[in-house]
Amino acid sequence: MEENIGRTVCDSTTKQFHTVMYENINGINRLFGGVLLSWIDEIAAITARRHCGRDATTVAVDNLQFKSGAYLNDLVVLIGKVTYVGNTSLEVRVDSYVEKRDGSRHPINRAYFVMVCMGDDDRPMKVPPLILENEAERIEWENGKKRKELRMLRKKEGY
Ligand SMILES: CC(C)(COP(=O)(O)OP(=O)(O)OC[C@H]1O[C@@H](n2cnc3c(N)ncnc32)[C@H](O)[C@@H]1OP(=O)(O)O)[C@@H](O)C(=O)NCCC(=O)NCCS
């Protein structure tokens, strides 16, 4: 894959499925949050890698909400999408759902991960541009830009 060629959101959108097993359950019979977080972190890294054509590492996680529980034998669907790209970082939104046998889905989590594109020298490198194809992607980009400004302010002011 050629570096620094723009890619669409669809180019890197990634979907993963997991069945909730006994070893994923916590003391109150729900999917353990730490397991879901590791699944989300993995799909965020895969989505970022597919956009960048290189490995990416997680630098920040915010705006993460657990909306509903998941239970033994549930089918969990995760969808990762690039929402915003900066210079060397990109934001990936991961939506997690439980899918019922009739194919309907209800949301259990939404998270925004900031990933950094890593060069061969193990230093941040430029992220390829994101090509926005519709209004929903343009709105998500504007929101991503605002979240980035807030993160930078928090980093600078240390709160
Ligand atoms: C990722 C890492 C190499 C970045 O190094 P750095 O010296 O902070 O690099 P920079 O200051 O140039 O920042 C790189 C990008 O990350 C962004 N960034 C850095 N800290 C951030 C934070 N706290 N929140 C959001 N974005 C952040 C910067 O804005 C920049 O993005 P931009 O180029 O698009 O503007 C370094 O922080 C690191 O190795 N962190 C650990 C990553 C890791 O191991 N993750 C796995 C968790 S176990």
Coordinates of C-alpha atoms and ligand atoms in Angstrom, one line a residue:
M1 CA 0.0 0.0 0.0
E2 CA 1.4 3.4 -1.0
E3 CA 2.0 5.8 1.9
N4 CA 0.3 9.2 2.1
I5 CA -2.3 8.4 -0.5
G6 CA -5.7 9.5 0.9
R7 CA -8.0 6.7 2.1
T8 CA -11.7 6.7 2.6
V9 CA -13.4 5.8 6.0
C10 CA -14.7 2.6 4.3
D11 CA -11.2 1.5 3.2
S12 CA -10.2 0.8 6.9
T13 CA -13.6 0.1 8.5
T14 CA -13.1 -3.1 10.5
K15 CA -15.6 -5.5 12.0
Q16 CA -15.0 -8.2 14.6
F17 CA -17.2 -10.8 16.3
H18 CA -16.7 -12.5 19.6
T19 CA -18.8 -15.0 21.5
V20 CA -18.9 -14.3 25.3
M21 CA -17.3 -17.3 26.9
Y22 CA -17.1 -18.5 30.6
E23 CA -13.6 -17.0 30.9
N24 CA -14.9 -13.6 29.9
I25 CA -17.4 -13.3 32.7
N26 CA -17.0 -11.3 35.9
G27 CA -18.3 -11.8 39.4
I28 CA -21.7 -10.5 38.6
N29 CA -22.2 -12.7 35.6
R30 CA -21.6 -10.0 32.9
L31 CA -18.9 -9.6 30.3
F32 CA -15.8 -8.3 32.2
G33 CA -15.1 -4.7 31.1
G34 CA -11.4 -5.3 30.9
V35 CA -12.0 -8.0 28.3
L36 CA -14.2 -5.7 26.2
L37 CA -11.6 -3.0 26.5
S38 CA -8.9 -5.3 25.1
W39 CA -11.2 -6.3 22.2
I40 CA -11.8 -2.5 21.5
D41 CA -8.1 -1.7 21.8
E42 CA -7.3 -4.5 19.3
I43 CA -9.8 -3.4 16.7
A44 CA -8.8 0.3 17.1
A45 CA -5.2 -0.8 16.3
I46 CA -6.2 -2.9 13.3
T47 CA -8.4 0.0 12.0
A48 CA -5.6 2.5 12.4
R49 CA -3.0 0.1 10.8
R50 CA -5.3 -0.4 7.8
H51 CA -5.6 3.3 7.3
C52 CA -1.9 4.1 7.8
G53 CA -0.5 1.0 6.1
R54 CA 1.8 0.8 9.1
D55 CA 1.6 -0.1 12.8
A56 CA -0.1 2.3 15.2
T57 CA 0.0 2.6 18.9
T58 CA -2.6 3.8 21.4
V59 CA -1.7 7.2 22.9
A60 CA -5.1 8.2 24.5
V61 CA -8.5 6.9 25.2
D62 CA -11.4 9.1 26.2
N63 CA -15.1 9.4 25.8
L64 CA -15.6 5.7 26.6
Q65 CA -19.1 4.7 27.7
F66 CA -20.4 1.3 28.8
K67 CA -24.0 1.6 27.9
S68 CA -25.3 -1.9 28.6
G69 CA -24.1 -5.3 29.8
A70 CA -23.3 -8.4 27.8
Y71 CA -23.9 -12.0 29.0
L72 CA -22.7 -15.5 28.6
N73 CA -23.1 -16.7 24.9
D74 CA -23.9 -13.3 23.6
L75 CA -22.5 -12.4 20.2
V76 CA -20.6 -9.2 20.5
V77 CA -19.9 -7.2 17.3
L78 CA -17.3 -4.4 17.2
I79 CA -17.0 -1.9 14.4
G80 CA -14.0 0.4 14.1
K81 CA -13.9 3.5 11.9
V82 CA -11.4 6.3 11.4
T83 CA -13.2 9.6 12.3
Y84 CA -10.4 12.2 12.2
V85 CA -6.7 12.4 11.2
G86 CA -4.2 14.9 12.5
N87 CA -0.5 15.0 11.6
T88 CA 0.8 11.8 13.1
S89 CA -2.3 10.8 15.1
L90 CA -5.7 9.6 14.1
E91 CA -8.9 9.1 16.0
V92 CA -10.8 5.7 15.8
R93 CA -14.3 5.3 17.0
V94 CA -15.3 1.8 18.1
D95 CA -18.9 0.9 18.5
S96 CA -19.7 -2.4 20.3
Y97 CA -23.1 -4.1 20.1
V98 CA -24.8 -7.3 21.1
E99 CA -26.4 -9.0 18.1
K100 CA -29.5 -11.1 18.7
R101 CA -30.4 -14.2 16.7
D102 CA -32.7 -12.2 14.5
G103 CA -29.8 -10.0 13.5
S104 CA -30.9 -6.9 15.4
R105 CA -28.2 -5.1 17.5
H106 CA -28.2 -3.0 20.6
P107 CA -25.2 -0.8 21.6
I108 CA -23.2 -1.8 24.6
N109 CA -20.2 0.6 24.3
R110 CA -18.8 3.5 22.3
A111 CA -15.2 4.6 22.6
Y112 CA -12.8 7.0 20.9
F113 CA -9.2 6.0 20.7
V114 CA -6.3 8.2 19.6
M115 CA -3.7 6.2 17.8
V116 CA -0.2 7.3 16.6
C117 CA 1.2 6.1 13.3
M118 CA 4.7 4.7 14.0
G119 CA 7.7 4.8 11.7
D120 CA 10.4 2.2 11.3
D121 CA 12.5 4.3 13.8
D122 CA 9.8 3.8 16.4
R123 CA 8.9 7.5 16.2
P124 CA 5.5 9.1 15.2
M125 CA 5.1 9.6 11.4
K126 CA 2.7 11.3 9.1
V127 CA -0.8 9.8 8.7
P128 CA -2.3 9.5 5.2
P129 CA -5.2 11.9 4.6
L130 CA -8.8 10.8 5.2
I131 CA -11.2 11.2 2.3
L132 CA -14.7 12.1 3.6
E133 CA -17.5 10.8 1.4
N134 CA -20.7 11.8 3.1
E135 CA -22.3 14.3 5.5
A136 CA -22.2 11.9 8.5
E137 CA -18.4 11.5 8.0
R138 CA -18.0 15.3 7.7
I139 CA -19.9 15.8 11.0
E140 CA -17.8 13.2 12.7
W141 CA -14.7 14.9 11.4
E142 CA -15.7 18.3 12.9
N143 CA -16.6 16.6 16.2
G144 CA -13.2 14.8 16.1
K145 CA -11.5 18.1 15.6
K146 CA -13.2 19.5 18.7
R147 CA -12.3 16.5 20.7
K148 CA -8.7 16.9 19.6
E149 CA -8.6 20.6 20.7
L150 CA -10.0 19.6 24.1
R151 CA -7.4 16.8 24.5
M152 CA -4.6 19.2 23.7
L153 CA -6.0 21.7 26.2
R154 CA -6.2 19.0 28.9
K155 CA -2.7 17.9 28.1
K156 CA -1.3 21.4 28.2
E157 CA -3.2 22.4 31.4
G158 CA -2.9 19.0 33.1
Y159 CA -6.5 18.3 34.1
Ligands
LIG1 C1 2.9 7.4 21.1 C2 4.2 8.1 21.4 C3 5.3 7.5 20.6 C4 4.0 9.5 21.0 O1 5.2 10.2 21.4 P1 5.1 11.8 21.7 O2 6.5 12.2 22.1 O3 4.0 12.1 22.6 O4 4.9 12.3 20.3 P2 4.2 13.7 19.9 O5 4.2 14.7 21.0 O6 4.8 14.1 18.6 O7 2.7 13.3 19.6 C5 2.3 12.5 18.6 C6 0.9 12.6 18.3 O8 0.1 12.1 19.4 C7 -0.8 13.1 19.9 N1 -0.8 13.0 21.4 C8 0.2 12.9 22.2 N2 -0.2 12.9 23.5 C9 -1.6 12.9 23.4 C10 -2.6 12.8 24.4 N3 -2.3 12.7 25.7 N4 -3.9 12.8 24.0 C11 -4.2 12.9 22.7 N5 -3.2 12.9 21.7 C12 -1.9 12.9 22.1 C13 -0.1 14.4 19.5 O9 -1.1 15.4 19.4 C14 0.4 14.1 18.1 O10 -0.6 14.1 17.2 P3 -0.6 15.0 15.8 O11 0.8 14.8 15.2 O12 -1.6 14.4 15.0 O13 -0.8 16.4 16.3 C15 4.5 8.0 22.9 O14 3.6 8.8 23.7 C16 4.4 6.5 23.4 O15 5.2 5.7 23.1 N6 3.3 6.3 24.2 C17 3.1 4.9 24.7 C18 2.2 4.2 23.6 C19 2.0 2.8 24.0 O16 2.9 2.0 24.3 N7 0.7 2.4 23.9 C20 0.3 1.0 24.2 C21 -0.3 1.1 25.5 S1 0.2 -0.3 26.5

